[in-house]
Short mmCIF file of C-alpha atoms in Angstrom, two decimals:
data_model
loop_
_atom_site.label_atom_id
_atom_site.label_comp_id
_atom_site.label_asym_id
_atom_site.label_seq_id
_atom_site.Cartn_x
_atom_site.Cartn_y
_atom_site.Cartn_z
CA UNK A 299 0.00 0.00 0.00
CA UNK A 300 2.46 2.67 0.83
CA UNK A 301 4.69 1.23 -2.07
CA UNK A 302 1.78 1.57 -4.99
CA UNK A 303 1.15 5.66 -2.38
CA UNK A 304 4.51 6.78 -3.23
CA UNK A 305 4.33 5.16 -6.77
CA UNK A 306 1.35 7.56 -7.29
CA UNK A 307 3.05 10.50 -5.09
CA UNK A 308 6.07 9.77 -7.91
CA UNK A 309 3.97 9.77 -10.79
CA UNK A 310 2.42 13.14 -9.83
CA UNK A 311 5.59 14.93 -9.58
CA UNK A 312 6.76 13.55 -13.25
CA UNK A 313 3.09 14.84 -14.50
CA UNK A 314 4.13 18.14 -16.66
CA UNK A 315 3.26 20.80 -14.53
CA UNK A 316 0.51 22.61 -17.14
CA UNK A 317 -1.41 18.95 -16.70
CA UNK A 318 -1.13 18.96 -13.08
CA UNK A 319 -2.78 22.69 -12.77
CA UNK A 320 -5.19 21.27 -15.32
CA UNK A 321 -6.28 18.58 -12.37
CA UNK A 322 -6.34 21.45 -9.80
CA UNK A 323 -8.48 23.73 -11.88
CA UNK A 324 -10.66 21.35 -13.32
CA UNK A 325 -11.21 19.98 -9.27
CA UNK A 326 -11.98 23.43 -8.22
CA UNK A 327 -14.40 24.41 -11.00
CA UNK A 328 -16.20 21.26 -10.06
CA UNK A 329 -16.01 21.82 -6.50
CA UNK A 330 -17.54 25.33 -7.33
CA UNK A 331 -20.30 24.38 -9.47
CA UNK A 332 -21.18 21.98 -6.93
CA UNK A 333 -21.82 24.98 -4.29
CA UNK A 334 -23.98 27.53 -7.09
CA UNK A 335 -26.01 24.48 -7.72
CA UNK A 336 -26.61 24.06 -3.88
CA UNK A 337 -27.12 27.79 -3.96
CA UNK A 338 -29.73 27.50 -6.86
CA UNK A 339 -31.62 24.82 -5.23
CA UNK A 340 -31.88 27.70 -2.43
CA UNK A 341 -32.75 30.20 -3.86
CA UNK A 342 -35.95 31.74 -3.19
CA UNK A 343 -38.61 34.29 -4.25
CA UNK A 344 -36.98 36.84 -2.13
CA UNK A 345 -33.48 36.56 -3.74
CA UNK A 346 -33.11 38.47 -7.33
CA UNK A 347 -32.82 35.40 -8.95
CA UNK A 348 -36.06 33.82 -8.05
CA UNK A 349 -37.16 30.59 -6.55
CA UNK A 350 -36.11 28.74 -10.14
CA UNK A 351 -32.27 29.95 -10.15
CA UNK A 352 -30.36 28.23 -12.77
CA UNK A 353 -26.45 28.46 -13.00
CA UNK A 354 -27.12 30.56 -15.74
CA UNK A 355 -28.89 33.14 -13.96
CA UNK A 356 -25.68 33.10 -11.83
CA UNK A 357 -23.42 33.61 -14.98
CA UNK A 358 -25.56 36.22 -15.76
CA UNK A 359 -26.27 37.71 -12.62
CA UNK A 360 -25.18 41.24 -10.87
CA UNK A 361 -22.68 43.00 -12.71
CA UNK A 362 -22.58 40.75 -15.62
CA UNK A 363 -25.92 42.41 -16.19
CA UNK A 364 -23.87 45.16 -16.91
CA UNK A 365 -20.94 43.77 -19.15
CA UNK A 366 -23.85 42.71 -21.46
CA UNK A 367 -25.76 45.71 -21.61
CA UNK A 368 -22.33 47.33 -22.73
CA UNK A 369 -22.24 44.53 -25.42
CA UNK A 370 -25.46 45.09 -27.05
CA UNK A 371 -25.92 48.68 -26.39
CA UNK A 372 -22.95 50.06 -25.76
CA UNK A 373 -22.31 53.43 -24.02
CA UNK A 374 -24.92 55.92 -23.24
CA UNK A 375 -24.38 59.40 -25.11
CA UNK A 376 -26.21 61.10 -22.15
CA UNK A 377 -26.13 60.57 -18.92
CA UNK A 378 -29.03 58.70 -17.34
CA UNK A 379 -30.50 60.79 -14.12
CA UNK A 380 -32.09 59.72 -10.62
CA UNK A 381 -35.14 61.69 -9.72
CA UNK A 382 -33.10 64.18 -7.65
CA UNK A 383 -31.00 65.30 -10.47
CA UNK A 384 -27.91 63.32 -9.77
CA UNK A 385 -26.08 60.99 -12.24
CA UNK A 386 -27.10 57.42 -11.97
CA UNK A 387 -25.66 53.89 -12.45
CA UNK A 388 -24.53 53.37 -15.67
CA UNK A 389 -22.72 51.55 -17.78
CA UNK A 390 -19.56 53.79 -17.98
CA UNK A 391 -18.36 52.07 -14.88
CA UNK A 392 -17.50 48.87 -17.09
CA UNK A 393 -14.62 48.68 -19.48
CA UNK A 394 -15.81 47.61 -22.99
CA UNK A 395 -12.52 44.39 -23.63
CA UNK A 396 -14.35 41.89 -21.54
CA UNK A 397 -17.73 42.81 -22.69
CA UNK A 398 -16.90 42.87 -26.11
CA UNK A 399 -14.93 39.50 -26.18
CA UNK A 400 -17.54 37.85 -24.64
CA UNK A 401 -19.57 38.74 -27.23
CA UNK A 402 -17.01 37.58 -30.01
CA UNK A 403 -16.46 34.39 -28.54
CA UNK A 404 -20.26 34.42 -27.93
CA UNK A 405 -21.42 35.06 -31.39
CA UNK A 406 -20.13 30.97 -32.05
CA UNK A 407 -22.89 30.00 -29.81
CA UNK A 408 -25.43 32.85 -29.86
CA UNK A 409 -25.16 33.45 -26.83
CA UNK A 410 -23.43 36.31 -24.80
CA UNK A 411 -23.20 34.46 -21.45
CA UNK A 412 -21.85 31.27 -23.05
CA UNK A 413 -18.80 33.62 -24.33
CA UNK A 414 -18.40 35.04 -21.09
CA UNK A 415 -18.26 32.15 -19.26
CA UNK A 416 -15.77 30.67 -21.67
CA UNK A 417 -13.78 33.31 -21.59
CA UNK A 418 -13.56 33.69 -17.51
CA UNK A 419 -12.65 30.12 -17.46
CA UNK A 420 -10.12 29.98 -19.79
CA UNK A 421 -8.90 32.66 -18.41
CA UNK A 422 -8.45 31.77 -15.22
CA UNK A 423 -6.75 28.31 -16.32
CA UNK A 424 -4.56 30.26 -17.83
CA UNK A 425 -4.02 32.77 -14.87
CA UNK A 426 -3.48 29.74 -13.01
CA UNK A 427 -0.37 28.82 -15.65
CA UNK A 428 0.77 32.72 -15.16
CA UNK A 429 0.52 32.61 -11.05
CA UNK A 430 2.73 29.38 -10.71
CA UNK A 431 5.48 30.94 -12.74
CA UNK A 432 5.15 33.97 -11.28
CA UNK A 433 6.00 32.70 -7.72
CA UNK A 434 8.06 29.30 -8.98
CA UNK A 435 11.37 30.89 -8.92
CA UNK A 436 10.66 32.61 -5.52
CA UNK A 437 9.29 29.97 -3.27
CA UNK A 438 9.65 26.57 -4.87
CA UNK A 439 7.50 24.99 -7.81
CA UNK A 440 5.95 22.96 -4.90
CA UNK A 441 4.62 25.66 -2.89
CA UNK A 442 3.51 27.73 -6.09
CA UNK A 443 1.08 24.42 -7.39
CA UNK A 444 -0.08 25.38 -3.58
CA UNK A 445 -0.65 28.65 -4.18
CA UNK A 446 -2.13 27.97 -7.22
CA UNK A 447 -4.55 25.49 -5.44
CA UNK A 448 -5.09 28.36 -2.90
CA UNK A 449 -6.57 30.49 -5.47
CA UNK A 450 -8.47 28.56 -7.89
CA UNK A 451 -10.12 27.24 -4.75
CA UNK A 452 -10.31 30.34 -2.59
CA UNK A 453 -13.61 32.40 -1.47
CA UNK A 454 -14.00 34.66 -4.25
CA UNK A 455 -13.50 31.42 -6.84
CA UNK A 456 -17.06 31.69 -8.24
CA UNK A 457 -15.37 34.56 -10.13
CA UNK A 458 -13.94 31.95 -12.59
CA UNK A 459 -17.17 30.94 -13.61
CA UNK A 460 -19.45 34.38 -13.95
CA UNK A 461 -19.50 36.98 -16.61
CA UNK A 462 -16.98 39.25 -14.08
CA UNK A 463 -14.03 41.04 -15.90
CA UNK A 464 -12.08 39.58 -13.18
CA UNK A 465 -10.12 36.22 -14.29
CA UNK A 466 -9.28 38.33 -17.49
CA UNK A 467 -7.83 41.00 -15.59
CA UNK A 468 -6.21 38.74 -13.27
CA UNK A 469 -4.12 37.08 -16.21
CA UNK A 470 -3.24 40.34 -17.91
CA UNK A 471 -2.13 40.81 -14.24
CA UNK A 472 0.25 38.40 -13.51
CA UNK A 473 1.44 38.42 -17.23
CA UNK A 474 2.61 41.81 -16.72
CA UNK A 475 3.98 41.81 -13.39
CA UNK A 476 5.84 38.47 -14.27
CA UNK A 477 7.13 40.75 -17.35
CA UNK A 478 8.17 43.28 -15.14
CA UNK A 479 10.49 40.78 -12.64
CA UNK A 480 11.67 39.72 -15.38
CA UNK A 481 13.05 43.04 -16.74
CA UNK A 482 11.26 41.83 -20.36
CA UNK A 483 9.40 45.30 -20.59
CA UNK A 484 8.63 45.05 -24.20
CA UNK A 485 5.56 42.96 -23.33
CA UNK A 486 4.39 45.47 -21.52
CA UNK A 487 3.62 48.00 -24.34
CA UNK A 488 0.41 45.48 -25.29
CA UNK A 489 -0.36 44.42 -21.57
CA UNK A 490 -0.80 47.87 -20.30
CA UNK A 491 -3.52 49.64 -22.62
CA UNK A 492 -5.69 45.74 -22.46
CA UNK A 493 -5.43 46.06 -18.87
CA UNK A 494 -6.57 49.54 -19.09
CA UNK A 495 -9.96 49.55 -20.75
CA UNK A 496 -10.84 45.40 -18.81
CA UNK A 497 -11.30 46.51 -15.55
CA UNK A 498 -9.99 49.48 -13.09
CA UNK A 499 -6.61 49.20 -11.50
CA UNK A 500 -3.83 49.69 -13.80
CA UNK A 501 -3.45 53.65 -12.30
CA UNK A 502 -2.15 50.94 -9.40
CA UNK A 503 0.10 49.35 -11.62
CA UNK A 504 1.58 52.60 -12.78
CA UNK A 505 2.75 53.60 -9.33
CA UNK A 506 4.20 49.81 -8.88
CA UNK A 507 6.14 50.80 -12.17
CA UNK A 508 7.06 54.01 -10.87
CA UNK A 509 8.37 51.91 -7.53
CA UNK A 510 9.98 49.31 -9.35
CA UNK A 511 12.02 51.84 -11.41
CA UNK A 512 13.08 53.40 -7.98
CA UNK A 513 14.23 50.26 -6.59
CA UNK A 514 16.16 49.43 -9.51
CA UNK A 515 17.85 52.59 -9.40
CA UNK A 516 19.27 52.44 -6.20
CA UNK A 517 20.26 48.55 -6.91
CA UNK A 518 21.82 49.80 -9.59
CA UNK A 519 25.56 48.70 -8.53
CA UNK A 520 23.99 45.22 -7.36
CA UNK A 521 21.86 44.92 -10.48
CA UNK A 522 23.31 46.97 -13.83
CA UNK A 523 20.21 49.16 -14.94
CA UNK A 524 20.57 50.40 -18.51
CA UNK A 525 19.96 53.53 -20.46
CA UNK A 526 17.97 51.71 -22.61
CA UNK A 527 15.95 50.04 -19.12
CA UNK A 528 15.17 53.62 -17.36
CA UNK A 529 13.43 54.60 -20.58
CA UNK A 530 11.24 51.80 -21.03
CA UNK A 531 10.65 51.94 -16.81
CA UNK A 532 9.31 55.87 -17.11
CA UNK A 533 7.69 55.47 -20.92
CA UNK A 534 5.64 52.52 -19.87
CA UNK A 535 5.28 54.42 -16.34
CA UNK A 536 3.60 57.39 -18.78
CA UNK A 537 1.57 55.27 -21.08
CA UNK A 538 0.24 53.34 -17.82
CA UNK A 539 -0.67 56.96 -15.82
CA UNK A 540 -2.61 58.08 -19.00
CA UNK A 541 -4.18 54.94 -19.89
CA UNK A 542 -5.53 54.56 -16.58
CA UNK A 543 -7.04 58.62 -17.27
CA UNK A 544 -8.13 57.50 -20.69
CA UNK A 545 -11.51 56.27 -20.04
CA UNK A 546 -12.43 59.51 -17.90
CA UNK A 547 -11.61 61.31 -20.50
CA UNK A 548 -13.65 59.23 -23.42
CA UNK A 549 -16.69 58.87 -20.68
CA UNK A 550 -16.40 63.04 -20.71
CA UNK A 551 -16.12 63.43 -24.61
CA UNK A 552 -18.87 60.97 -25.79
CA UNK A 553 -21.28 62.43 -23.21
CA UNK A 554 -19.75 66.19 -22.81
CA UNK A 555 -19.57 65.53 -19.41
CA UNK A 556 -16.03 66.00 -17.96
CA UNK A 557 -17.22 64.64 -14.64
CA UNK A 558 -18.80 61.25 -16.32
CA UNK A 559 -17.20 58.62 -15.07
CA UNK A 560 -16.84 60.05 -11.55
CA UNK A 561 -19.88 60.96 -11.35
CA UNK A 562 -21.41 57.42 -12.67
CA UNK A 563 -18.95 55.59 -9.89
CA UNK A 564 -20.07 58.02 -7.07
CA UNK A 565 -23.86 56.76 -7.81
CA UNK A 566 -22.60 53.50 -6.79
CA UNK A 567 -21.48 55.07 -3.40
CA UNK A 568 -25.04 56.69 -2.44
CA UNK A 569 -26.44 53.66 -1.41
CA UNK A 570 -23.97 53.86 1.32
CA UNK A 571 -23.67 57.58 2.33
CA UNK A 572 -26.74 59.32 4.12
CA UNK A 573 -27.55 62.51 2.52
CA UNK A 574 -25.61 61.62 -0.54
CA UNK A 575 -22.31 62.35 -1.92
CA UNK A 576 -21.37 65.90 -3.05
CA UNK A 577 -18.24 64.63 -4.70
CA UNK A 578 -14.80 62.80 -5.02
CA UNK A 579 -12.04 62.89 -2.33
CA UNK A 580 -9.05 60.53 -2.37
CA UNK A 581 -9.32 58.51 0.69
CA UNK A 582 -12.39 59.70 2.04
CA UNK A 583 -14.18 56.84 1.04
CA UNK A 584 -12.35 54.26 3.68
CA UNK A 585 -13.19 57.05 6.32
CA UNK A 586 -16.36 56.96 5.38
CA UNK A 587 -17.38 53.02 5.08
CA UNK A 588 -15.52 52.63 8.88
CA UNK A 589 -17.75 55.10 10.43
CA UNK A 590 -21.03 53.81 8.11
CA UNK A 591 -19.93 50.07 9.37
CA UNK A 592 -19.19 50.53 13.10
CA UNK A 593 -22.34 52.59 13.48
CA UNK A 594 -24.22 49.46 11.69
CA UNK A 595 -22.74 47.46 13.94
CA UNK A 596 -24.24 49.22 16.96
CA UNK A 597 -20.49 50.10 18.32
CA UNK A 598 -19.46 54.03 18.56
CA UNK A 599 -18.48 55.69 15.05
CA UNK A 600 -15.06 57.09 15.63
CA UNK A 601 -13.92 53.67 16.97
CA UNK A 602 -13.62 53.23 12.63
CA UNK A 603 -11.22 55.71 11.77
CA UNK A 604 -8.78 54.36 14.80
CA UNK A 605 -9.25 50.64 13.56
CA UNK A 606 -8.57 51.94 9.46
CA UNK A 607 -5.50 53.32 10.92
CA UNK A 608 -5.10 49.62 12.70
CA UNK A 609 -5.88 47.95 9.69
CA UNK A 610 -3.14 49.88 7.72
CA UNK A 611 -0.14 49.97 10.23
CA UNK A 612 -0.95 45.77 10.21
CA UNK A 613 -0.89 45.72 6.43
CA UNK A 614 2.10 47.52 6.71
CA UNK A 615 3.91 45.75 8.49
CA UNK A 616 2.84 42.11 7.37
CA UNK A 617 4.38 43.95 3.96
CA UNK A 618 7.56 44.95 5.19
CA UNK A 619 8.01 41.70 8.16
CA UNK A 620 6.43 38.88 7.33
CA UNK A 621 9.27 36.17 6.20
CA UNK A 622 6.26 34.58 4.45
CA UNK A 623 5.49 37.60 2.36
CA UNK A 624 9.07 38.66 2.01
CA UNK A 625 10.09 35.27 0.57
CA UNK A 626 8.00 36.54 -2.50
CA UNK A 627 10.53 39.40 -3.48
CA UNK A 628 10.57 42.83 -3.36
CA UNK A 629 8.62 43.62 -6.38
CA UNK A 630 5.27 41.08 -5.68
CA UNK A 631 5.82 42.82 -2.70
CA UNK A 632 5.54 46.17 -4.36
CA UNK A 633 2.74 45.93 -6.18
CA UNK A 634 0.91 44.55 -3.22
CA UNK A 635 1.75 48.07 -1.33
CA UNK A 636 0.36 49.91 -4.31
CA UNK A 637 -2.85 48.39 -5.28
CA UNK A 638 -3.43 48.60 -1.55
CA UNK A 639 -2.64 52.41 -1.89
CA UNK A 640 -4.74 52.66 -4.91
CA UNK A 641 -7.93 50.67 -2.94
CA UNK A 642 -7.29 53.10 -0.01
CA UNK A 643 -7.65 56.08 -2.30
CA UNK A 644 -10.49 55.35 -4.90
CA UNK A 645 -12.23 52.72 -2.90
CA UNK A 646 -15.34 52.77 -0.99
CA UNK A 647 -15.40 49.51 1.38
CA UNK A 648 -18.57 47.36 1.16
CA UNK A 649 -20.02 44.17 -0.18
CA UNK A 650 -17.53 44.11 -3.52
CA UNK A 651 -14.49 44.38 -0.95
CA UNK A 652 -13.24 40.99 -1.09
CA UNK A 653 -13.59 40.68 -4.91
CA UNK A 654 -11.45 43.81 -5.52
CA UNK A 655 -9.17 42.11 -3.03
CA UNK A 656 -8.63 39.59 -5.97
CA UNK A 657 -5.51 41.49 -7.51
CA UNK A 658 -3.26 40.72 -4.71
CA UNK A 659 -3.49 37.34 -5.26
CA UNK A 660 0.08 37.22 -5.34
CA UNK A 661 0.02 36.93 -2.17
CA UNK A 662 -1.38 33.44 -1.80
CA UNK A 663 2.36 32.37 -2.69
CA UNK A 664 3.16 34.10 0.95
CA UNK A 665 0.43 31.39 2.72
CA UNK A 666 1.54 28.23 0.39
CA UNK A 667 5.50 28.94 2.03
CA UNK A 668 4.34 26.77 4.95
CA UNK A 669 5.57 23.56 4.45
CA UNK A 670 2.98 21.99 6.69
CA UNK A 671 0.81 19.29 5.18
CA UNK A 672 -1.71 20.11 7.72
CA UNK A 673 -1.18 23.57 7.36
CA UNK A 674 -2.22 23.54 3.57
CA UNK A 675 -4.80 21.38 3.67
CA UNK A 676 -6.48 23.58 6.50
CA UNK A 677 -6.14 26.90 4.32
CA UNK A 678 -7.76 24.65 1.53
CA UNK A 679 -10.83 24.30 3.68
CA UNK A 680 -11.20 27.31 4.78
CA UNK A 681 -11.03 28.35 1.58
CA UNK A 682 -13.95 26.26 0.51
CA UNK A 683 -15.79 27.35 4.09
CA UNK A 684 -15.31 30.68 2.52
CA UNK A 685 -16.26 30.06 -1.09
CA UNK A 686 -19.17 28.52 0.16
CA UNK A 687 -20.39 31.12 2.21
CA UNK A 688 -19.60 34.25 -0.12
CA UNK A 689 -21.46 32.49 -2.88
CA UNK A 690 -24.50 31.44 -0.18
CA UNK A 691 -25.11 35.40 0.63
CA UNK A 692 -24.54 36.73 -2.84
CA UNK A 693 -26.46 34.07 -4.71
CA UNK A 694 -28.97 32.24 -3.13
CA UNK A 695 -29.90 35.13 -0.99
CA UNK A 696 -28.78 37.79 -2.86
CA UNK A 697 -31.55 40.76 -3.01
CA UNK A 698 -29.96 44.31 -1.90
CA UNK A 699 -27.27 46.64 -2.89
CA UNK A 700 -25.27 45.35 0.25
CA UNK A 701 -24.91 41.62 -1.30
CA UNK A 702 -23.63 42.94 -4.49
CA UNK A 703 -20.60 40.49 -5.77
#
């Protein structure tokens, strides 16, 4: 028995790694469709998705509403308007790539939501592929297949398997970070501008660039930077700072509204703000959702703004201590400070949270360092715990703004 064990232990290892990620992903998808059925059989009339919820409803569901709509009607030339005047939701707060390949792919099958589910899981196969090298050479191909496992099983895994802009993203992601490490910047040129217009967050990668170029300047003696290096770092720095401005700027032209795209993200943020919101502040958002939240909770308001400040110092220094997280390198490392940075500065806290969370993913390398069989196999059910319970609340009893995905 333990002979034929290791035999199979042996045979594993030899399995080419792209196969072996294969058996992960295709383990996790099932494991996943297995909980939104559950959740479908749950479902009731007092969830949006009605007491006959159907994975496709799911597929379909929340913001994917939105991704089509941009599909087959593209962007409004005027801005639609609440009853008070103010700008409402929209669909200016959805890049057109993932909603527009969906389509493509879904014209083979007339059907929108079948491209868009093909697309989010090949996609996230293949970000899957682009984690495990990302981390390989940092913490061991055996604790990257675990960080891999991590992920495609994690809490926010129904992603891979909903019309969400999200697995997409996620492999332009680690394509271009993994591009970056590498000092192979050329790739970058194409990477940045898809990132750009698939879902919000490359204004995060272009202060990670900006970072990155620092670093290597001050390495410089340790690790020769070239002439020909420091003007790719601060050209693709550029193109990334404008591309990420880009779609304010088309939102403001095609409806002759400078304020568009603000404006249509801010209507998202009323739900959550008593009395409304008069306009955009960097970083007043996080102030805001800690008060909103610790009042909700029935616990005194300004005990939120002391445990933000918690929250951050921790981040911090689980950035800059950790031997788990520092084990990844400097520059997974980096970008982890920066889309933090760029969450703490755009971001309004609330039901979406832990999806947006999705782009430090990275960062599941940093758990997998454990060697502890017991140790990974417990993160891999709380994982599932997790998965399970995210898609519960957003699916089979999702109704309100507050359950949002």
């Amino acid at each position: 028995m333990a002979h034929l064990a290791l035999s199979t232990v042996r045979r594993w290892a030899q399995t080419p790694v792209a196969l072996r990620i294969a058996v992960v992903y295709v383990a996790a998808r099932a494991t996943t469709t297995i909980f939104l059925l559950i959740a479908a059989s749950l479902s009731t009339s007092f969830s949006r998705f009605g007491a006959d919820a159907g994975l496709e409803d799911f597929i379909l569901g929340w913001d994917a509403q939105w991704y089509w709509l941009v599909a087959e009607s593209g962007y409004p030339t005027e801005l639609p308007r609440t009853e008070t005047g103010d700008v409402a939701e929209n669909a200016w707060a959805f890049m057109p790539v993932f909603a527009f390949a969906a389509k493509a792919v879904g014209f083979l099958f007339g059907s929108w939501g079948v491209g868009a589910l093909l697309i989010s899981l090949a996609a996230g196969y293949l970000a899957c592929l682009a984690l495990h090298r990302l981390l390989r050479d940092r913490i061991g191909a055996s604790a990257a297949l675990w960080a891999v496992v991590f992920f495609a099983a994690g809490p926010i895994a129904a992603m891979f398997q909903v019309g969400y802009a999200e697995t997409l993203f996620l492999l332009l992601l680690f394509l271009a970070l993994d591009a970056t490490i590498r000092h192979e910047y050329g790739r970058l040129y194409l990477l940045i501008p898809v990132m750009a217009f698939t879902r919000p967050g490359i204004l995060a990668f272009a202060l990670y660039l900006g970072l990155h170029g620092v670093v290597r300047w001050f390495r410089r003696k340790q690790e020769p930077l070239s002439g020909r290096e420091i003007t790719h770092i601060v050209a693709l720095g550029a193109l990334a700072t404008a591309a990420g401005f880009a779609w304010q700027l088309i939102a403001g032209v095609v409806t002759g509204d400078p304020g568009a795209y603000l404006a249509t993200e801010l209507a998202w943020r009323r739900h959550w703000i008593v009395g409304g919101v008069d306009g955009f502040l960097p970083f007043e958002g996080w102030v805001q959702a800690s008060q909103f939240w610790f009042a909700l909770w029935g616990m005194p308001q300004w005990w939120g703004p002391v445990a933000l400040v918690l929250l951050v110092a921790a981040a911090a220094v689980t950035l800059l201590r950790s031997p788990q997280v520092r084990a990844l390198g400097g520059d997974l490392r980096l970008w982890s400070a920066s889309y933090l940075l760029y969450l703490l500065a755009v971001f309004f806290p609330q039901s979406s949270t832990f999806r947006l969370l999705l782009p430090l993913s990275p960062l599941w390398g940093a758990v997998a360092v454990p060697r502890s069989r017991w140790w990974r196999v417990g993160v891999v059910a709380l994982c599932l715990l997790g998965q399970w319970l995210w898609i519960y609340h957003v699916y089979a009893l999702g109704s309100t703004f507050w359950q949002v995905p």
